[in-house]
Amino acid sequence: RYFPLLHGPGVTPKTIIIFELKAELNNEKKEKRKEAVKKVIAAMTVGKDVSSLFPDVVNCMQTDNLELKKLVYLYLMNYAKSQPDMAIMAVNSFVKDCEDPNPLIRALAVRTMGCIRVDKITEYLCEPLRKCLKDEDPYVRKTAAVCVAKLHDINAQMVEDQGFLDSLRDLIADSNPMVVANAVAALSEISESHPNSNLLDLNPQNINKLLTALNECTEWGQIFILDCLSNYNPKDEREAQSICERVTPRLSHANSAVVLSAVKVLMKFLELLPKESDYYNTLLKKLSPPLVTLLSGEPEVQYVALRNINLIVQKRPEILKQEIKVFFVKYNDPIYVKLEKLDIMIRLASQANIAQVLAELKEYATEVDVDFVRKAVRAIGRCAIKVEQSAERCVSTLLDLIQTKVNYVVQEAIVVIRDIFRKYPNKYESIIATLCENLDSLDEPDARAAMIWIVGEYAERIDNADELLESFLEGFHDESTQVQLTLLTAIVKLFLKKPSETQELVQQVLSLATQDSDNPDLRDRGYIYWRLLSTDPVTAKEVVLSEKPLISEETDLIEPTLLDELICHIGSLASVYHKPPNAFVEGSHGIHRKHLPIQHGSPVSAGPAAPIEQAQSVIPSQGDLLGDLLNLDLGPPVNVPQQSSMQMGAVDLLGGGLDSLVSDGHSHRIANNRVYLFGLECLHVHISLFIVYLFPQIWLPAVKAKGLEISGTFSRRQGQMYMDMTFTNKALQHMTDFAIQFNKNSFGVIPTTPLPIHTPLMPSQSIEVSLPLNTIGPVMKMDPLNNLQVAVKNNIDVFYFSGLIPLNIFFVEDGKMGTFLYFFIFFMSKDIYTVSGKLQNDNIYTIAKRNVEGQDMLYQSLKLTNGIWILAELRIQPGNPNYTVKHPPNLNSPHSELRSHLLFLSVEV
Amino acid sequence: MIGGLFIYNHKGEVLISRVYRDDIGRNAVDAFRVNVIHARQQVRSPVTNIARTSFFHVKRSNIWLAAVTKQNVNAAMVFEFLYKMCDVMASYFGKISEENIKNNFVLIYELLDEILDFGYPQNSETGSLKTFITQQGIKGQHQTKEEQSQITSQVTGQIGWRREGIKYRRNELFLDVLESVNLLMSPQGQVLSAHVSGRVVMKSYLSGMPECKFGMNDKIIIDKAGKGGVTNEAGKSDLGGGGSTSGKQSIAIDDCTFNQCVRLSKFDSERSISFIPPDGEYELMRYRTTKDIILPFRVIPLVREVGRTKLEVKVVIKSNFKPSLLAQKIEVRIPTPLNTSGVQVICMKGKAKYKASENAIVWKIKRMAGMKESQISAEIELLPTNDKKKWARPPISMNFEVPFAPSGLKVRYLKVFESKLNYSDHDVIKWVRYIGRSGIYETRC
């Protein structure tokens, strides 16, 4: 075999392959060319770059062989974008194909053209597309309908200008069901990113057309139509009922996605039906069997179904309350199915079925998968709390499990037993001795903290409580924050119960917490106890040993407004993740948030629609949100200097911190109503301010300063504030004798050193200087607050300019306030959702984060150089361009725009 | 919608990659390989979110199929589509294996272009796809205009699953009632959960566009008919009896789902199952029952720990159906601990063997009549271990096949009407058979 005569320096085997392919693509024989294109596609599949063959491949396009044509099109779709000029070569062929007598070829051309994202090609697409939308053949029309969505993705404006949206709407009345379905799909997608969310123009006539098409089109078409129907708001219950009646037959479809989409429509419209009506109850009954049937599908579909059932059970527990058995775990279920089933089992557990459930859970606790076993053990604890009659049996089951001595089982069991103690005080304390036997084997913070809490809480019944707690004290600084806080509280409790013997111990722990720790939460709590104990031991007793609020029965409930939103997304990814779409979808898709319809007669508000009964249930769940906080896995905060002790701290602290103010300090998974805590009246000054982040800007233009130009910005590095300036000499003479002075200002900012320019500045030369600043100068309130007036002198003249100092350079590094102090001050009655660490590069510390109707709210603390604390609420709305705060890169998450109302409260500490 | 579809081999090499949406980049292919296929820990969800991109995957033997998206897609639809995709590929070239995929990659791309458009699933019925996507790739040019429009109207039309003009000399149909009976039983013999999931599979070789009506002993229908005073004469079951042991008249069906050919609105209103069947073999319906299930076998385990190094196991199985019927392919699987060093088995019937690689004693019996019982006993020697963890004692599982439907379902009739052609319901030759198999049939020990 001969090789091409190209071997030489710089010719790699790869280029030889390309060369060979090139030759084959230009072969005279059709078959050879086809084989060559196949090879090209194969190379493309594995990610090799074959874009250099573009002209040769496009040459093969002029063929009447359909298979070859499709291969060339596939290549075009991949590479047209990188070779836009050459892609134009293909246009003629496309336009010609759109006129072909064979409908399959016409459709192929218009389908492919829509996938080529090159502006010039798109221009040529409009005319053929217009024709294809009115083609006599339904196959072409259904392809053209999707093509409008493609075009909209490339150039939305063009689609509107060309009137394609109207053509698409016309297709809803098409005689062919698949054309209708694709038109619906295209319109639904376009309307997601379109300001006018009712593009589809859903009115009773159109709905009727859709319902007719629903009976006739393919399974996929049925899904598109059902998903679209779920966005419709029927005008009254009669209409809702008649739609439901026509949707219910879909529950018997073999395709699980059709079933779930039908369930979504029904769950939404149920809101509109009167609860006492027969139809309402019939419908509820009809929903249960299909949901159960979904569980006999393939495991992946089971998983999707279970995630959705989890939502449905929370929203309407009555639907599946009889069906708990189908959620029993099978030995061979994949782990993801097992975990989800277990979750639902706990939700459905009730007095009626508790015996069966417990027997199952006991069985699961001996399985192999660690996560599953842990969850099963936890579930036993939940049963005890949920169904009082079963508590005793649960406790004995847990004791059995502790006897197995399997490390993670024991630890998990101890954590749930603590919760049981909370729920049924003074009932099961006899088992404490057994628990204490396992003290040494506990190595997880959760379990250690639980055990310490138990010892502290029941110190008077445990003879050697002081010894036990003292043993934990040895490695105090190596413990996680959660354990440290619990231990601190437990020892204080012990002291209050047995003051005579434990004075030394309590002093030891207080000094460890206050003097040797750099964790602000621990320090704060330490000081509070210290003062309490030293000023008024009686009050201390009242506070620390007070009655604890009851813990709630349900946990991990999804917040009601989020739940309602997720119900509107049944079947979709949002329902699988249990997150609103804007939490994982980028860009403009899904800017319209979905709400459950409101039943007529209840007050219609402009805000999110929540039926009245839900509004009432918000209050208990606030407690749950607080509880959720404690369960978060918080990644290590970024760039926090004192990271080591912080890792899990901030979160757990929160719960513990709150607890400690009421009564005791164990950080608890189980939520309770601690809301009243925030009812404290705080006096503080509201100052509305925006943080203005400045990029270098020209402060002093050359024309105003006889040729001297000064531009600059402020920054903070290693705890020091700097004014970074660039002096440019735009005059014809050199400049010397520079000096700088600041006017009095709000923060007392003055330069620490003289201006460090020692050499003359030559014409057209620039010099960069960093002027260190401090805040010990004279103070005068400026307007705006952060205004700074500066005078610069040189050998020519004196010049004046002013600049705004971005507030963030005043933020000092120890601006992390203890969380409970923070909540003490900041929150009056707000629930908190999550905690995260962000913005810390700027010394803005995020204390808490929550999600309100899909917006992330961040709660932040920072401390100014002059000791002023600032607490802020920051709202992040993805995709809302309302107005924007300029931000440095570290504040910038590329796709969500950080913005909006920074609400400052300042408090002198 | 679906942004892209990738197929990988077990090593994570990409065999097929088709991108439908601009928001999916080439790096998505690698992201899935690195984070899922090559992940150090076993993947714990079929849906994975990596850098705001969601990956849905299913596995067929050692082939991974992954659908990718950046949007809030209908998750159930994506999985259903992936299953469908597997079915379509299997019907074109058989088993889904690396070799078959490599050999047919052009065909697969062609299919992917047809059944997904901009990430929206289109017609995916193999019957109609095969009329215009062929491996020869020459169709299209030689078709007449009529043929072309027939293809397009079938692909987009109401009855996408059947083409016009089918002709058979002999009109014949076969019905298979296939049931799998699932059981979870406590060691004491208490039924913890039991259900039958059944399928009615039909092979139809009928001319024209026949209108069919399927009837079974559905309790709701029978009760309705009984109340109305219209007695369906017993002779209606012209399809032969099956072989259920109980003389149950009707069964309560918890739920059923149908092939897309069945008119669901008609089932919803009249509970009658009417349809125009696809040609050849297809699944007409699936159903689920939980009441009055005939459990063909009962397993009675007895496990005794003798000291720390020995286990004595005795298992009795009892067959519970008409003595005239024969169960086949019976297999009982008794799990053994991981530290088993030796096993001695004695069984009355069939063959039993200890399979160390599977950690189980496998006892096989070829045939067994109804109302019989058989027994196996085994002594298991254990190596002493200091492993604190107790042996989890997996349940004893069983496999079998019986010639009746454990749910008690019976086919009452399947009527065929074709008004345009000259054959009537009586001319159609109809067959039915019942097969009951074990699904997950477990007894805890």
Short mmCIF file of N, CA and C in Angstrom, two decimals, chain A residues 38 44-47 64 66-67 70 74 81 102 111 117 137-139 142 146 150 176 178 182 185 189 219-220 223 227 249-250 252-257 261 289-290 292-293 298 300-301 303 325 331 336 360 363 366 369 371 569 571-574 577 581 584-586, chain B residues 14-16 18 21-22 26 44-47 49 52 54 56 58 60 71-77 79-81 83-84 105-106 109-110 113-114 117-118 120-124 140-141 148 152 155-156 158 192 254-258 260 264 268 288 392 394-395 440 444:
data_model
loop_
_atom_site.label_atom_id
_atom_site.label_comp_id
_atom_site.label_asym_id
_atom_site.label_seq_id
_atom_site.Cartn_x
_atom_site.Cartn_y
_atom_site.Cartn_z
N LYS A 38 -19.07 8.70 6.10
CA LYS A 38 -19.30 7.90 7.30
C LYS A 38 -18.09 7.97 8.22
N MET A 44 -15.96 12.49 14.03
CA MET A 44 -16.63 13.60 14.71
C MET A 44 -17.23 13.13 16.04
N THR A 45 -17.82 11.93 16.00
CA THR A 45 -18.46 11.39 17.19
C THR A 45 -17.49 11.29 18.36
N VAL A 46 -16.28 10.80 18.07
CA VAL A 46 -15.35 10.62 19.17
C VAL A 46 -14.61 11.90 19.51
N GLY A 47 -15.00 13.00 18.87
CA GLY A 47 -14.49 14.29 19.28
C GLY A 47 -13.27 14.76 18.51
N ASP A 64 -28.73 12.60 -4.67
CA ASP A 64 -30.11 12.17 -4.48
C ASP A 64 -30.17 10.98 -3.54
N LEU A 66 -30.52 9.69 -0.12
CA LEU A 66 -31.05 10.29 1.10
C LEU A 66 -30.14 10.05 2.30
N GLU A 67 -29.57 8.86 2.34
CA GLU A 67 -28.72 8.53 3.48
C GLU A 67 -27.48 9.42 3.50
N LYS A 70 -28.36 12.89 4.59
CA LYS A 70 -28.55 13.03 6.03
C LYS A 70 -27.22 13.11 6.76
N LEU A 74 -25.82 16.15 9.05
CA LEU A 74 -25.36 15.96 10.42
C LEU A 74 -24.04 16.69 10.63
N LYS A 81 -21.28 26.41 12.50
CA LYS A 81 -21.03 27.57 13.33
C LYS A 81 -19.58 28.00 13.28
N ASN A 102 -40.89 15.33 -2.68
CA ASN A 102 -40.99 14.36 -1.58
C ASN A 102 -41.11 15.09 -0.23
N ARG A 111 -35.91 21.04 8.74
CA ARG A 111 -35.48 20.62 10.07
C ARG A 111 -34.00 20.92 10.26
N ARG A 117 -26.93 27.30 13.16
CA ARG A 117 -27.06 28.60 13.83
C ARG A 117 -26.09 29.60 13.24
N ASP A 137 -48.59 18.79 3.36
CA ASP A 137 -48.30 17.54 4.06
C ASP A 137 -48.12 17.78 5.56
N PRO A 138 -48.85 17.02 6.38
CA PRO A 138 -48.75 17.25 7.83
C PRO A 138 -47.34 17.01 8.38
N TYR A 139 -46.61 16.07 7.77
CA TYR A 139 -45.27 15.78 8.25
C TYR A 139 -44.38 17.01 8.14
N LYS A 142 -45.58 19.64 10.80
CA LYS A 142 -45.18 19.38 12.19
C LYS A 142 -43.69 19.67 12.37
N VAL A 146 -41.80 22.94 14.87
CA VAL A 146 -40.65 22.89 15.78
C VAL A 146 -39.58 23.86 15.31
N LYS A 150 -36.89 26.66 17.04
CA LYS A 150 -35.44 26.72 16.82
C LYS A 150 -35.03 28.13 16.43
N ASN A 176 -54.38 17.85 11.86
CA ASN A 176 -53.54 16.72 12.23
C ASN A 176 -53.07 16.84 13.70
N MET A 178 -50.65 15.57 15.42
CA MET A 178 -49.23 15.73 15.71
C MET A 178 -48.76 17.15 15.42
N ASN A 182 -46.98 19.48 18.23
CA ASN A 182 -45.70 20.16 18.07
C ASN A 182 -45.85 21.68 18.15
N ALA A 185 -46.01 22.46 21.73
CA ALA A 185 -44.69 22.36 22.36
C ALA A 185 -43.86 23.60 22.03
N GLU A 189 -42.64 26.50 24.72
CA GLU A 189 -41.23 26.84 24.97
C GLU A 189 -40.97 28.32 24.75
N GLU A 219 -48.02 9.43 22.09
CA GLU A 219 -47.80 9.57 23.53
C GLU A 219 -47.02 10.85 23.85
N TRP A 220 -46.05 11.17 23.02
CA TRP A 220 -45.24 12.36 23.30
C TRP A 220 -46.09 13.62 23.14
N ILE A 223 -48.08 14.31 26.05
CA ILE A 223 -47.32 14.95 27.14
C ILE A 223 -47.23 16.46 26.91
N ASP A 227 -48.87 19.06 29.52
CA ASP A 227 -48.01 20.04 30.19
C ASP A 227 -48.50 21.46 29.92
N PRO A 249 -58.91 9.91 31.70
CA PRO A 249 -58.59 8.67 30.98
C PRO A 249 -57.10 8.47 30.74
N ARG A 250 -56.35 9.58 30.69
CA ARG A 250 -54.91 9.47 30.44
C ARG A 250 -54.19 8.73 31.56
N SER A 252 -54.63 5.97 32.53
CA SER A 252 -54.43 4.56 32.19
C SER A 252 -53.42 4.38 31.06
N HIS A 253 -52.72 5.42 30.71
CA HIS A 253 -51.77 5.28 29.60
C HIS A 253 -50.54 4.49 30.05
N ALA A 254 -49.98 3.76 29.10
CA ALA A 254 -48.81 2.94 29.45
C ALA A 254 -47.56 3.79 29.67
N ASN A 255 -47.55 5.00 29.12
CA ASN A 255 -46.38 5.86 29.25
C ASN A 255 -46.46 6.63 30.57
N SER A 256 -45.48 6.43 31.42
CA SER A 256 -45.55 7.01 32.76
C SER A 256 -45.53 8.54 32.72
N ALA A 257 -44.89 9.09 31.69
CA ALA A 257 -44.83 10.55 31.60
C ALA A 257 -46.22 11.11 31.30
N SER A 261 -48.02 13.67 33.85
CA SER A 261 -48.49 14.97 33.39
C SER A 261 -49.99 15.12 33.63
N PRO A 289 -54.55 4.65 42.25
CA PRO A 289 -54.03 3.46 41.55
C PRO A 289 -52.95 3.76 40.50
N PRO A 290 -53.13 4.79 39.67
CA PRO A 290 -52.07 5.01 38.68
C PRO A 290 -50.73 5.35 39.33
N VAL A 292 -49.62 4.21 42.11
CA VAL A 292 -49.04 2.95 42.57
C VAL A 292 -48.48 2.16 41.40
N THR A 293 -49.22 2.18 40.29
CA THR A 293 -48.77 1.43 39.12
C THR A 293 -47.41 1.93 38.63
N GLU A 298 -39.83 0.64 35.29
CA GLU A 298 -38.38 0.49 35.40
C GLU A 298 -37.88 1.38 36.53
N GLU A 300 -35.71 3.70 36.96
CA GLU A 300 -35.52 5.14 36.78
C GLU A 300 -36.85 5.87 36.85
N VAL A 301 -37.87 5.26 36.22
CA VAL A 301 -39.18 5.87 36.27
C VAL A 301 -39.75 5.79 37.68
N TYR A 303 -38.07 6.03 40.29
CA TYR A 303 -37.41 7.09 41.05
C TYR A 303 -38.12 8.43 40.82
N LYS A 325 -48.15 -0.14 51.93
CA LYS A 325 -47.44 -1.40 51.63
C LYS A 325 -46.63 -1.35 50.33
N TYR A 331 -35.72 -6.15 48.36
CA TYR A 331 -34.30 -6.41 48.56
C TYR A 331 -33.47 -5.95 47.37
N TYR A 336 -31.29 4.12 45.16
CA TYR A 336 -32.01 5.39 45.09
C TYR A 336 -33.52 5.18 45.24
N GLU A 360 -40.99 -3.55 59.32
CA GLU A 360 -40.17 -3.33 58.12
C GLU A 360 -38.88 -2.59 58.46
N GLU A 363 -36.27 -4.56 59.95
CA GLU A 363 -35.64 -5.39 58.92
C GLU A 363 -34.57 -4.59 58.15
N THR A 366 -30.92 -3.86 59.35
CA THR A 366 -29.86 -4.86 59.30
C THR A 366 -29.28 -5.00 57.90
N ASP A 369 -26.27 -1.38 53.09
CA ASP A 369 -25.96 -0.01 52.67
C ASP A 369 -26.03 0.96 53.85
N ASP A 371 -25.99 4.29 54.24
CA ASP A 371 -26.95 5.40 54.20
C ASP A 371 -28.36 4.91 54.48
N HIS A 569 -45.13 21.64 38.90
CA HIS A 569 -44.06 21.11 38.05
C HIS A 569 -43.97 19.59 38.13
N GLY A 571 -43.65 15.85 37.51
CA GLY A 571 -43.12 15.14 36.35
C GLY A 571 -41.83 15.74 35.82
N SER A 572 -41.59 17.00 36.14
CA SER A 572 -40.42 17.65 35.55
C SER A 572 -39.21 17.52 36.47
N LEU A 573 -38.09 17.99 35.97
CA LEU A 573 -36.86 17.95 36.76
C LEU A 573 -37.01 18.66 38.10
N ALA A 574 -37.75 19.77 38.09
CA ALA A 574 -37.94 20.52 39.34
C ALA A 574 -38.52 19.60 40.41
N TYR A 577 -35.72 17.28 41.65
CA TYR A 577 -34.76 17.95 42.54
C TYR A 577 -35.43 18.54 43.78
N PRO A 581 -37.52 25.73 39.33
CA PRO A 581 -36.70 25.68 38.13
C PRO A 581 -35.60 26.74 38.09
N PHE A 584 -31.98 25.88 39.02
CA PHE A 584 -31.01 25.10 38.25
C PHE A 584 -31.07 25.38 36.75
N VAL A 585 -31.96 26.27 36.34
CA VAL A 585 -32.04 26.59 34.92
C VAL A 585 -31.46 27.97 34.71
N GLU A 586 -30.64 28.08 33.68
CA GLU A 586 -30.01 29.37 33.44
C GLU A 586 -30.82 30.18 32.45
N VAL B 14 -17.19 7.42 24.00
CA VAL B 14 -18.46 7.80 23.42
C VAL B 14 -18.64 7.12 22.06
N LEU B 15 -19.80 6.48 21.90
CA LEU B 15 -20.08 5.77 20.64
C LEU B 15 -20.98 6.60 19.75
N ILE B 16 -21.91 7.30 20.36
CA ILE B 16 -22.85 8.13 19.62
C ILE B 16 -22.98 9.43 20.38
N ARG B 18 -25.12 13.07 19.86
CA ARG B 18 -25.95 13.93 19.03
C ARG B 18 -26.41 15.09 19.90
N ARG B 21 -29.27 20.97 21.13
CA ARG B 21 -29.45 22.34 21.60
C ARG B 21 -28.10 23.02 21.75
N ASP B 22 -28.14 24.32 21.51
CA ASP B 22 -26.92 25.09 21.53
C ASP B 22 -26.31 25.20 22.92
N ARG B 26 -19.59 20.40 23.94
CA ARG B 26 -18.86 19.15 23.83
C ARG B 26 -18.41 18.67 25.22
N ARG B 44 -25.70 7.25 42.76
CA ARG B 44 -26.83 6.97 43.61
C ARG B 44 -28.13 7.57 43.10
N SER B 45 -28.13 8.03 41.87
CA SER B 45 -29.37 8.53 41.31
C SER B 45 -29.28 8.46 39.80
N PRO B 46 -30.39 8.16 39.15
CA PRO B 46 -30.36 8.13 37.69
C PRO B 46 -30.37 9.54 37.08
N VAL B 47 -30.56 10.54 37.92
CA VAL B 47 -30.50 11.92 37.45
C VAL B 47 -29.34 12.59 38.17
N ASN B 49 -26.91 16.14 38.45
CA ASN B 49 -26.74 17.52 38.04
C ASN B 49 -25.27 17.89 38.18
N ARG B 52 -24.89 22.72 36.65
CA ARG B 52 -26.16 23.21 36.13
C ARG B 52 -26.62 22.48 34.87
N SER B 54 -28.19 18.81 33.60
CA SER B 54 -28.75 17.59 34.15
C SER B 54 -28.54 16.42 33.20
N PHE B 56 -29.58 12.42 32.49
CA PHE B 56 -30.44 11.28 32.78
C PHE B 56 -29.77 10.07 32.17
N VAL B 58 -29.67 5.65 31.61
CA VAL B 58 -30.09 4.26 31.81
C VAL B 58 -28.95 3.39 31.28
N ARG B 60 -27.99 -0.39 29.59
CA ARG B 60 -28.43 -1.63 28.97
C ARG B 60 -27.19 -2.50 28.80
N GLN B 71 -32.49 22.49 30.82
CA GLN B 71 -33.79 23.08 31.11
C GLN B 71 -34.58 22.22 32.08
N ASN B 72 -35.72 22.74 32.47
CA ASN B 72 -36.59 22.00 33.38
C ASN B 72 -37.47 21.06 32.55
N VAL B 73 -36.89 19.98 32.08
CA VAL B 73 -37.63 19.09 31.19
C VAL B 73 -38.57 18.19 31.98
N ASN B 74 -39.43 17.53 31.25
CA ASN B 74 -40.29 16.51 31.84
C ASN B 74 -39.44 15.26 32.06
N ALA B 75 -39.09 15.00 33.31
CA ALA B 75 -38.12 13.95 33.61
C ALA B 75 -38.66 12.57 33.26
N ALA B 76 -39.93 12.35 33.54
CA ALA B 76 -40.50 11.04 33.23
C ALA B 76 -40.45 10.83 31.72
N MET B 77 -40.70 11.89 30.97
CA MET B 77 -40.68 11.75 29.52
C MET B 77 -39.27 11.39 29.04
N PHE B 79 -36.96 9.67 30.53
CA PHE B 79 -36.69 8.25 30.75
C PHE B 79 -37.52 7.38 29.82
N GLU B 80 -38.80 7.73 29.68
CA GLU B 80 -39.62 6.95 28.77
C GLU B 80 -39.03 6.98 27.36
N PHE B 81 -38.50 8.14 27.00
CA PHE B 81 -37.91 8.24 25.68
C PHE B 81 -36.67 7.36 25.56
N TYR B 83 -36.04 4.62 27.14
CA TYR B 83 -36.49 3.22 27.01
C TYR B 83 -36.94 2.96 25.58
N LYS B 84 -37.71 3.91 25.07
CA LYS B 84 -38.25 3.76 23.72
C LYS B 84 -37.11 3.68 22.71
N PHE B 105 -23.94 2.77 13.39
CA PHE B 105 -23.99 4.15 13.89
C PHE B 105 -24.66 5.10 12.91
N VAL B 106 -24.55 4.82 11.62
CA VAL B 106 -25.21 5.69 10.66
C VAL B 106 -26.72 5.61 10.83
N TYR B 109 -27.82 7.47 13.95
CA TYR B 109 -27.92 8.91 13.75
C TYR B 109 -29.18 9.26 12.96
N GLU B 110 -29.48 8.43 12.00
CA GLU B 110 -30.66 8.70 11.20
C GLU B 110 -31.92 8.63 12.07
N ASP B 113 -32.23 11.56 14.39
CA ASP B 113 -32.67 12.76 13.70
C ASP B 113 -34.18 12.74 13.54
N GLU B 114 -34.72 11.55 13.42
CA GLU B 114 -36.14 11.42 13.14
C GLU B 114 -36.98 11.46 14.42
N ASP B 117 -36.66 15.89 17.58
CA ASP B 117 -36.43 17.10 16.81
C ASP B 117 -36.32 18.26 17.80
N PHE B 118 -35.15 18.90 17.83
CA PHE B 118 -34.89 20.00 18.77
C PHE B 118 -35.15 19.53 20.21
N TYR B 120 -37.44 17.41 21.13
CA TYR B 120 -38.82 16.96 21.34
C TYR B 120 -39.02 15.59 20.72
N PRO B 121 -39.43 14.61 21.50
CA PRO B 121 -39.69 13.29 20.92
C PRO B 121 -40.79 13.37 19.87
N GLN B 122 -40.54 12.72 18.74
CA GLN B 122 -41.53 12.65 17.67
C GLN B 122 -42.03 11.22 17.57
N ASN B 123 -42.58 10.85 16.45
CA ASN B 123 -43.08 9.49 16.35
C ASN B 123 -41.96 8.47 16.54
N SER B 124 -42.17 7.53 17.45
CA SER B 124 -41.12 6.56 17.72
C SER B 124 -41.65 5.13 17.59
N GLY B 140 -37.25 6.35 -0.69
CA GLY B 140 -37.32 7.81 -0.75
C GLY B 140 -37.25 8.26 -2.19
N GLN B 141 -36.36 7.64 -2.92
CA GLN B 141 -36.29 8.05 -4.31
C GLN B 141 -37.28 7.28 -5.18
N GLN B 148 -45.40 8.00 -0.58
CA GLN B 148 -44.82 9.01 0.30
C GLN B 148 -45.86 9.62 1.22
N THR B 152 -46.13 9.67 5.36
CA THR B 152 -46.19 10.86 6.22
C THR B 152 -47.50 10.90 6.99
N VAL B 155 -47.06 8.51 9.86
CA VAL B 155 -46.16 8.99 10.90
C VAL B 155 -46.84 10.05 11.77
N THR B 156 -47.64 10.88 11.13
CA THR B 156 -48.22 11.98 11.90
C THR B 156 -49.65 11.71 12.29
N GLN B 158 -53.44 9.71 13.17
CA GLN B 158 -54.12 9.19 14.34
C GLN B 158 -53.68 7.78 14.65
N LEU B 192 -46.53 -10.26 53.81
CA LEU B 192 -46.26 -8.85 54.07
C LEU B 192 -46.74 -8.02 52.89
N ASP B 254 -56.69 -3.63 40.27
CA ASP B 254 -56.36 -2.38 40.97
C ASP B 254 -56.18 -1.25 39.98
N ASP B 255 -55.47 -1.54 38.93
CA ASP B 255 -55.18 -0.49 37.97
C ASP B 255 -54.67 -1.13 36.70
N CYS B 256 -54.93 -0.49 35.58
CA CYS B 256 -54.35 -1.01 34.35
C CYS B 256 -53.93 0.12 33.43
N THR B 257 -52.98 -0.16 32.58
CA THR B 257 -52.54 0.82 31.58
C THR B 257 -52.57 0.14 30.23
N PHE B 258 -52.75 0.95 29.19
CA PHE B 258 -52.96 0.37 27.88
C PHE B 258 -51.98 0.87 26.85
N GLN B 260 -50.98 2.51 23.37
CA GLN B 260 -51.60 3.74 22.89
C GLN B 260 -52.69 3.50 21.85
N LEU B 264 -58.68 5.31 25.33
CA LEU B 264 -58.74 5.46 26.78
C LEU B 264 -60.04 6.09 27.23
N ASP B 268 -62.55 4.69 30.02
CA ASP B 268 -62.92 5.49 31.18
C ASP B 268 -64.43 5.56 31.35
N ARG B 288 -52.55 -4.66 37.35
CA ARG B 288 -52.00 -4.97 38.67
C ARG B 288 -53.15 -5.42 39.55
N ALA B 392 -26.63 -10.14 57.26
CA ALA B 392 -27.93 -9.49 57.07
C ALA B 392 -29.06 -10.47 56.77
N PRO B 394 -30.23 -12.24 53.91
CA PRO B 394 -31.12 -11.88 52.79
C PRO B 394 -32.24 -12.90 52.66
N PRO B 395 -33.35 -12.51 52.08
CA PRO B 395 -34.48 -13.42 51.99
C PRO B 395 -34.21 -14.58 51.02
N ILE B 440 -40.65 -11.01 42.07
CA ILE B 440 -39.79 -11.07 43.25
C ILE B 440 -40.59 -11.84 44.29
N ARG B 444 -38.67 -14.14 53.97
CA ARG B 444 -37.58 -13.79 54.88
C ARG B 444 -37.28 -14.97 55.79
#
